[in-house]
Amino acid sequence: MIELGMTIDGRQVNAANRFAVNNPATGEAAGFAPNASLADLDAAVEAATRAFASWSRTSDEERKKACEAVTAKLAEHAEEIAQLITLEQGKPLNGLGSRFEMGGAQAWSGYTAGLSLPMKVLQDNNEGRIELHRKPLGVVGSITPWNWPVMIAIWHILPALRTGNTVVIKPSPYTPLSTLKTVEVMNKVLPAGVVNVITSDDKHANIGAAMAAHPGIRKIVFTGSCATGQKVMTSAAETMKRLTLEMGGNDAGIVLPDCNPQQIAEGLFWGAFINNGQTCAAMKRLYVHDKIYDEVCDALTAFARNIPVGPGSDEKSVLGPVNNKMQHDKVSRLVADAKKQGRVLLGGEPGDGLFFPVTLIADLPADAPLVAEEQFGPALPILRFTEVDDAIKQANNSENGLGGSVWSRDIEAAKKIALQMECGSVWINKHGAIQPNAPFGGVKKSGLGVEFTEDGMKEYTDVQVVYS
Ligand code: NAD
């Protein structure tokens, strides 16, 4: 049984209590993580505050080198961490699973190491010189979800470090082990206290809520559900914390009548079913033009039917179980309702334990819960449209606005539709393919601020203007 400690001030620390972490493929305990107390949180914030005094004064070049060293450590431990991700998250080692996640973590880490926010001269003339400096904030609190635990941790930690902040990270209670190990290996190349990790089952003490209210934390970067993100925003108001919030989505894909159904089936499938649909910017509603509706349904069903679903540790599995019971119950409820109103093309019945088969449901009305709510699981509603304007209207009929996609052979026509979609990213002929060199964030209730690139890094800094 795996048991890992927290890293606080560069040292391995265990809490007075521990909690079990389940393997979603078997439903059995796979390991234990420390169940932190509020005093453990205070110790982590104090360590990060002490470390900030020197880390914030390091040169840009020193921090770049340190982030490169972190990237090298991730590469060295990639397989070990991938095994932990599969164990606790459920995703397969192969395909777009945990090894892919570790590849992403290294790509984002390496790219972010190479970015910088140098001082900018705004004016330099007879009337004077004006310089814009970007200064680190202090201690950054990072709160992460269970779907891409390590990649999202890297999205939070690296820009914070690169800009001179220190970090306390708290992973989801479903996936603490991979983050504990990631922070442990980072600490082999970072000064003590620069990155600290604490874990909690959210019951013993709600560490996430305490972080959002903590007076020693200057910023929260949060990825998770809209409901929790709103709570974070409310608690953060008291201490005027800076916030980056990456929350839920209900992304729509719009397929225009000029598409070849056979050619787009694979892209549509992975746009919706990457990580079993448990991906913030996965396609969660598919709108297909009436002219090719039946062909697209047939092609997608034929492709999806052959995807091997099984335990993530089996090298042949391409999709694994759903991560946790709450999520499995939600998908089961939405699909049970959808079966009454729509036509099941594939799947539809919950499998053993936390397994749920790839499910495709056609002909649902716009207000069916599987369409209106974020399912965050392996079930896709496919809706029919005849007027493109109507499809755009339906796609935008959501409180969320994370991603969207348009599928067409006519790229320029697709771009015109993309610009009418109310979301932070729109892909043409693919969905959800994020990159470290493009900012990512949601509009409407999907988030606040962006991640990645210099735009994302700016959110970890205060602006100071010096007039001389
Ligand atoms: P969640 O909101 O339940 O949990 C996220 C984190 O918040 C966990 O670490 C949890 O312990 C912590 N938390 C719980 N209560 C808290 C509180 N009161 N204050 C502060 N933190 C608290 O989300 P989840 O179920 O882990 O993740 C699924 C959701 O995340 C989905 O809605 C998905 O769309 C979203 N998500 C968004 C993105 C994005 O980039 N936009 C990426 C991944 C996931």
GROMACS .gro file of N, CA, C and O in nm, residues 318-395:
model
  312
  318VAL      N    1  -0.790   0.187  -2.343
  318VAL     CA    2  -0.781   0.319  -2.404
  318VAL      C    3  -0.863   0.419  -2.322
  318VAL      O    4  -0.833   0.538  -2.318
  319LEU      N    5  -0.967   0.371  -2.257
  319LEU     CA    6  -1.040   0.451  -2.158
  319LEU      C    7  -1.052   0.366  -2.031
  319LEU      O    8  -1.060   0.243  -2.038
  320GLY      N    9  -1.058   0.435  -1.916
  320GLY     CA   10  -1.067   0.364  -1.787
  320GLY      C   11  -1.201   0.388  -1.721
  320GLY      O   12  -1.299   0.424  -1.787
  321PRO      N   13  -1.208   0.369  -1.590
  321PRO     CA   14  -1.333   0.394  -1.517
  321PRO      C   15  -1.353   0.544  -1.495
  321PRO      O   16  -1.261   0.624  -1.516
  322VAL      N   17  -1.473   0.580  -1.451
  322VAL     CA   18  -1.499   0.716  -1.403
  322VAL      C   19  -1.423   0.730  -1.270
  322VAL      O   20  -1.400   0.630  -1.200
  323ASN      N   21  -1.382   0.850  -1.234
  323ASN     CA   22  -1.293   0.864  -1.118
  323ASN      C   23  -1.358   0.834  -0.984
  323ASN      O   24  -1.297   0.774  -0.896
  324ASN      N   25  -1.482   0.877  -0.963
  324ASN     CA   26  -1.539   0.864  -0.827
  324ASN      C   27  -1.690   0.842  -0.833
  324ASN      O   28  -1.754   0.865  -0.937
  325LYS      N   29  -1.745   0.801  -0.721
  325LYS     CA   30  -1.886   0.761  -0.717
  325LYS      C   31  -1.979   0.879  -0.744
  325LYS      O   32  -2.078   0.867  -0.816
  326MET      N   33  -1.945   0.995  -0.688
  326MET     CA   34  -2.030   1.112  -0.709
  326MET      C   35  -2.044   1.142  -0.859
  326MET      O   36  -2.154   1.166  -0.910
  327GLN      N   37  -1.931   1.132  -0.930
  327GLN     CA   38  -1.932   1.160  -1.073
  327GLN      C   39  -2.006   1.049  -1.149
  327GLN      O   40  -2.081   1.076  -1.242
  328HIS      N   41  -1.986   0.925  -1.106
  328HIS     CA   42  -2.053   0.811  -1.171
  328HIS      C   43  -2.204   0.823  -1.152
  328HIS      O   44  -2.283   0.801  -1.245
  329ASP      N   45  -2.245   0.862  -1.031
  329ASP     CA   46  -2.389   0.879  -1.003
  329ASP      C   47  -2.448   0.988  -1.091
  329ASP      O   48  -2.560   0.977  -1.141
  330LYS      N   49  -2.369   1.096  -1.109
  330LYS     CA   50  -2.420   1.208  -1.191
  330LYS      C   51  -2.440   1.164  -1.336
  330LYS      O   52  -2.545   1.189  -1.396
  331VAL      N   53  -2.341   1.096  -1.391
  331VAL     CA   54  -2.352   1.050  -1.531
  331VAL      C   55  -2.469   0.951  -1.542
  331VAL      O   56  -2.550   0.958  -1.636
  332SER      N   57  -2.481   0.862  -1.444
  332SER     CA   58  -2.590   0.762  -1.447
  332SER      C   59  -2.727   0.832  -1.446
  332SER      O   60  -2.818   0.794  -1.521
  333ARG      N   61  -2.740   0.933  -1.361
  333ARG     CA   62  -2.869   1.006  -1.352
  333ARG      C   63  -2.900   1.076  -1.485
  333ARG      O   64  -3.012   1.066  -1.536
  334LEU      N   65  -2.800   1.145  -1.543
  334LEU     CA   66  -2.825   1.220  -1.666
  334LEU      C   67  -2.858   1.125  -1.782
  334LEU      O   68  -2.947   1.153  -1.864
  335VAL      N   69  -2.789   1.011  -1.787
  335VAL     CA   70  -2.813   0.916  -1.896
  335VAL      C   71  -2.949   0.847  -1.877
  335VAL      O   72  -3.024   0.829  -1.974
  336ALA      N   73  -2.984   0.813  -1.754
  336ALA     CA   74  -3.115   0.748  -1.730
  336ALA      C   75  -3.227   0.839  -1.777
  336ALA      O   76  -3.324   0.795  -1.841
  337ASP      N   77  -3.214   0.968  -1.750
  337ASP     CA   78  -3.315   1.063  -1.794
  337ASP      C   79  -3.314   1.075  -1.947
  337ASP      O   80  -3.419   1.075  -2.012
  338ALA      N   81  -3.193   1.083  -2.005
  338ALA     CA   82  -3.182   1.102  -2.150
  338ALA      C   83  -3.242   0.984  -2.227
  338ALA      O   84  -3.297   1.001  -2.336
  339LYS      N   85  -3.232   0.865  -2.168
  339LYS     CA   86  -3.287   0.746  -2.236
  339LYS      C   87  -3.438   0.755  -2.254
  339LYS      O   88  -3.495   0.698  -2.346
  340LYS      N   89  -3.502   0.830  -2.163
  340LYS     CA   90  -3.650   0.843  -2.173
  340LYS      C   91  -3.689   0.937  -2.285
  340LYS      O   92  -3.796   0.927  -2.342
  341GLN      N   93  -3.600   1.033  -2.315
  341GLN     CA   94  -3.637   1.136  -2.413
  341GLN      C   95  -3.569   1.117  -2.548
  341GLN      O   96  -3.614   1.173  -2.648
  342GLY      N   97  -3.457   1.045  -2.551
  342GLY     CA   98  -3.380   1.037  -2.675
  342GLY      C   99  -3.362   0.893  -2.722
  342GLY      O  100  -3.427   0.800  -2.674
  343ARG      N  101  -3.273   0.874  -2.820
  343ARG     CA  102  -3.249   0.744  -2.882
  343ARG      C  103  -3.105   0.703  -2.850
  343ARG      O  104  -3.010   0.775  -2.885
  344VAL      N  105  -3.090   0.587  -2.783
  344VAL     CA  106  -2.955   0.543  -2.746
  344VAL      C  107  -2.887   0.480  -2.867
  344VAL      O  108  -2.937   0.383  -2.924
  345LEU      N  109  -2.771   0.536  -2.904
  345LEU     CA  110  -2.697   0.480  -3.017
  345LEU      C  111  -2.592   0.381  -2.968
  345LEU      O  112  -2.557   0.287  -3.038
  346LEU      N  113  -2.543   0.405  -2.846
  346LEU     CA  114  -2.438   0.318  -2.791
  346LEU      C  115  -2.437   0.333  -2.640
  346LEU      O  116  -2.460   0.442  -2.587
  347GLY      N  117  -2.409   0.224  -2.569
  347GLY     CA  118  -2.394   0.229  -2.422
  347GLY      C  119  -2.526   0.254  -2.353
  347GLY      O  120  -2.630   0.202  -2.394
  348GLY      N  121  -2.519   0.331  -2.244
  348GLY     CA  122  -2.642   0.371  -2.175
  348GLY      C  123  -2.666   0.304  -2.042
  348GLY      O  124  -2.741   0.353  -1.960
  349GLU      N  125  -2.602   0.187  -2.019
  349GLU     CA  126  -2.621   0.117  -1.892
  349GLU      C  127  -2.492   0.122  -1.810
  349GLU      O  128  -2.387   0.084  -1.861
  350PRO      N  129  -2.499   0.166  -1.683
  350PRO     CA  130  -2.376   0.169  -1.602
  350PRO      C  131  -2.310   0.032  -1.599
  350PRO      O  132  -2.378  -0.071  -1.596
  351GLY      N  133  -2.175   0.031  -1.598
  351GLY     CA  134  -2.102  -0.096  -1.591
  351GLY      C  135  -2.073  -0.133  -1.447
  351GLY      O  136  -2.135  -0.079  -1.354
  352ASP      N  137  -1.978  -0.224  -1.427
  352ASP     CA  138  -1.941  -0.266  -1.291
  352ASP      C  139  -1.866  -0.155  -1.218
  352ASP      O  140  -1.786  -0.084  -1.280
  353GLY      N  141  -1.887  -0.144  -1.091
  353GLY     CA  142  -1.811  -0.048  -1.010
  353GLY      C  143  -1.823   0.092  -1.066
  353GLY      O  144  -1.932   0.143  -1.087
  354LEU      N  145  -1.707   0.153  -1.094
  354LEU     CA  146  -1.709   0.289  -1.145
  354LEU      C  147  -1.696   0.293  -1.298
  354LEU      O  148  -1.677   0.399  -1.356
  355PHE      N  149  -1.710   0.179  -1.362
  355PHE     CA  150  -1.705   0.180  -1.508
  355PHE      C  151  -1.837   0.229  -1.565
  355PHE      O  152  -1.944   0.202  -1.509
  356PHE      N  153  -1.828   0.303  -1.676
  356PHE     CA  154  -1.948   0.347  -1.748
  356PHE      C  155  -1.912   0.342  -1.896
  356PHE      O  156  -1.810   0.398  -1.936
  357PRO      N  157  -1.991   0.274  -1.977
  357PRO     CA  158  -1.950   0.258  -2.117
  357PRO      C  159  -1.963   0.389  -2.195
  357PRO      O  160  -2.039   0.478  -2.157
  358VAL      N  161  -1.891   0.396  -2.304
  358VAL     CA  162  -1.905   0.511  -2.395
  358VAL      C  163  -2.051   0.516  -2.440
  358VAL      O  164  -2.105   0.416  -2.490
  359THR      N  165  -2.115   0.631  -2.419
  359THR     CA  166  -2.259   0.642  -2.444
  359THR      C  167  -2.288   0.758  -2.540
  359THR      O  168  -2.238   0.869  -2.521
  360LEU      N  169  -2.366   0.726  -2.644
  360LEU     CA  170  -2.406   0.828  -2.742
  360LEU      C  171  -2.559   0.830  -2.746
  360LEU      O  172  -2.621   0.725  -2.762
  361ILE      N  173  -2.618   0.950  -2.731
  361ILE     CA  174  -2.764   0.958  -2.731
  361ILE      C  175  -2.809   1.064  -2.831
  361ILE      O  176  -2.767   1.181  -2.824
  362ALA      N  177  -2.895   1.023  -2.924
  362ALA     CA  178  -2.942   1.112  -3.031
  362ALA      C  179  -3.081   1.166  -3.000
  362ALA      O  180  -3.150   1.116  -2.911
  363ASP      N  181  -3.116   1.270  -3.075
  363ASP     CA  182  -3.254   1.324  -3.079
  363ASP      C  183  -3.306   1.376  -2.945
  363ASP      O  184  -3.425   1.366  -2.917
  364LEU      N  185  -3.218   1.431  -2.863
  364LEU     CA  186  -3.265   1.487  -2.736
  364LEU      C  187  -3.317   1.630  -2.757
  364LEU      O  188  -3.266   1.703  -2.842
  365PRO      N  189  -3.414   1.671  -2.678
  365PRO     CA  190  -3.457   1.811  -2.684
  365PRO      C  191  -3.353   1.901  -2.615
  365PRO      O  192  -3.273   1.855  -2.533
  366ALA      N  193  -3.358   2.031  -2.647
  366ALA     CA  194  -3.256   2.124  -2.599
  366ALA      C  195  -3.252   2.135  -2.447
  366ALA      O  196  -3.148   2.163  -2.389
  367ASP      N  197  -3.368   2.109  -2.383
  367ASP     CA  198  -3.369   2.128  -2.237
  367ASP      C  199  -3.344   1.998  -2.159
  367ASP      O  200  -3.357   1.995  -2.037
  368ALA      N  201  -3.307   1.890  -2.227
  368ALA     CA  202  -3.277   1.765  -2.155
  368ALA      C  203  -3.158   1.791  -2.062
  368ALA      O  204  -3.062   1.858  -2.101
  369PRO      N  205  -3.160   1.737  -1.939
  369PRO     CA  206  -3.049   1.763  -1.846
  369PRO      C  207  -2.912   1.723  -1.902
  369PRO      O  208  -2.813   1.789  -1.874
  370LEU      N  209  -2.905   1.616  -1.985
  370LEU     CA  210  -2.776   1.576  -2.041
  370LEU      C  211  -2.719   1.685  -2.134
  370LEU      O  212  -2.599   1.694  -2.156
  371VAL      N  213  -2.809   1.769  -2.187
  371VAL     CA  214  -2.766   1.879  -2.273
  371VAL      C  215  -2.738   2.004  -2.189
  371VAL      O  216  -2.637   2.072  -2.208
  372ALA      N  217  -2.826   2.029  -2.095
  372ALA     CA  218  -2.818   2.156  -2.021
  372ALA      C  219  -2.712   2.156  -1.910
  372ALA      O  220  -2.658   2.261  -1.876
  373GLU      N  221  -2.681   2.037  -1.854
  373GLU     CA  222  -2.584   2.031  -1.743
  373GLU      C  223  -2.449   1.978  -1.792
  373GLU      O  224  -2.443   1.904  -1.888
  374GLU      N  225  -2.343   2.014  -1.719
  374GLU     CA  226  -2.211   1.959  -1.751
  374GLU      C  227  -2.205   1.815  -1.700
  374GLU      O  228  -2.207   1.792  -1.579
  375GLN      N  229  -2.198   1.715  -1.793
  375GLN     CA  230  -2.201   1.575  -1.749
  375GLN      C  231  -2.066   1.530  -1.694
  375GLN      O  232  -2.058   1.449  -1.605
  376PHE      N  233  -1.955   1.582  -1.754
  376PHE     CA  234  -1.820   1.550  -1.708
  376PHE      C  235  -1.800   1.398  -1.701
  376PHE      O  236  -1.750   1.344  -1.603
  377GLY      N  237  -1.841   1.330  -1.805
  377GLY     CA  238  -1.830   1.185  -1.808
  377GLY      C  239  -1.853   1.134  -1.950
  377GLY      O  240  -1.876   1.213  -2.043
  378PRO      N  241  -1.849   1.000  -1.969
  378PRO     CA  242  -1.849   0.943  -2.105
  378PRO      C  243  -1.987   0.930  -2.169
  378PRO      O  244  -2.029   0.821  -2.206
  379ALA      N  245  -2.061   1.040  -2.178
  379ALA     CA  246  -2.193   1.035  -2.242
  379ALA      C  247  -2.213   1.163  -2.323
  379ALA      O  248  -2.204   1.273  -2.267
  380LEU      N  249  -2.237   1.147  -2.452
  380LEU     CA  250  -2.249   1.266  -2.539
  380LEU      C  251  -2.388   1.275  -2.602
  380LEU      O  252  -2.433   1.181  -2.668
  381PRO      N  253  -2.457   1.389  -2.586
  381PRO     CA  254  -2.583   1.410  -2.657
  381PRO      C  255  -2.556   1.466  -2.798
  381PRO      O  256  -2.470   1.553  -2.814
  382ILE      N  257  -2.626   1.413  -2.897
  382ILE     CA  258  -2.608   1.460  -3.035
  382ILE      C  259  -2.741   1.521  -3.080
  382ILE      O  260  -2.844   1.453  -3.084
  383LEU      N  261  -2.737   1.651  -3.111
  383LEU     CA  262  -2.861   1.723  -3.143
  383LEU      C  263  -2.862   1.762  -3.290
  383LEU      O  264  -2.757   1.782  -3.352
  384ARG      N  265  -2.984   1.777  -3.345
  384ARG     CA  266  -3.001   1.804  -3.487
  384ARG      C  267  -3.033   1.952  -3.508
  384ARG      O  268  -3.108   2.009  -3.428
  385PHE      N  269  -2.974   2.015  -3.611
  385PHE     CA  270  -3.018   2.151  -3.645
  385PHE      C  271  -3.033   2.166  -3.795
  385PHE      O  272  -2.975   2.087  -3.872
  386THR      N  273  -3.112   2.268  -3.835
  386THR     CA  274  -3.125   2.295  -3.979
  386THR      C  275  -3.072   2.433  -4.015
  386THR      O  276  -3.020   2.454  -4.124
  387GLU      N  277  -3.082   2.530  -3.921
  387GLU     CA  278  -3.031   2.665  -3.946
  387GLU      C  279  -2.906   2.687  -3.860
  387GLU      O  280  -2.910   2.667  -3.738
  388VAL      N  281  -2.797   2.734  -3.924
  388VAL     CA  282  -2.672   2.754  -3.849
  388VAL      C  283  -2.694   2.857  -3.737
  388VAL      O  284  -2.642   2.839  -3.625
  389ASP      N  285  -2.770   2.962  -3.765
  389ASP     CA  286  -2.793   3.065  -3.662
  389ASP      C  287  -2.858   3.004  -3.538
  389ASP      O  288  -2.829   3.044  -3.425
  390ASP      N  289  -2.944   2.907  -3.561
  390ASP     CA  290  -3.011   2.842  -3.449
  390ASP      C  291  -2.910   2.758  -3.368
  390ASP      O  292  -2.912   2.757  -3.244
  391ALA      N  293  -2.819   2.691  -3.439
  391ALA     CA  294  -2.716   2.611  -3.369
  391ALA      C  295  -2.627   2.702  -3.285
  391ALA      O  296  -2.592   2.669  -3.170
  392ILE      N  297  -2.590   2.818  -3.339
  392ILE     CA  298  -2.505   2.912  -3.263
  392ILE      C  299  -2.580   2.959  -3.139
  392ILE      O  300  -2.524   2.966  -3.029
  393LYS      N  301  -2.710   2.987  -3.159
  393LYS     CA  302  -2.791   3.034  -3.046
  393LYS      C  303  -2.798   2.927  -2.936
  393LYS      O  304  -2.781   2.957  -2.817
  394GLN      N  305  -2.819   2.804  -2.977
  394GLN     CA  306  -2.826   2.696  -2.878
  394GLN      C  307  -2.691   2.674  -2.810
  394GLN      O  308  -2.684   2.652  -2.689
  395ALA      N  309  -2.584   2.682  -2.889
  395ALA     CA  310  -2.449   2.664  -2.831
  395ALA      C  311  -2.424   2.771  -2.724
  395ALA      O  312  -2.367   2.743  -2.619
   0.00000   0.00000   0.00000
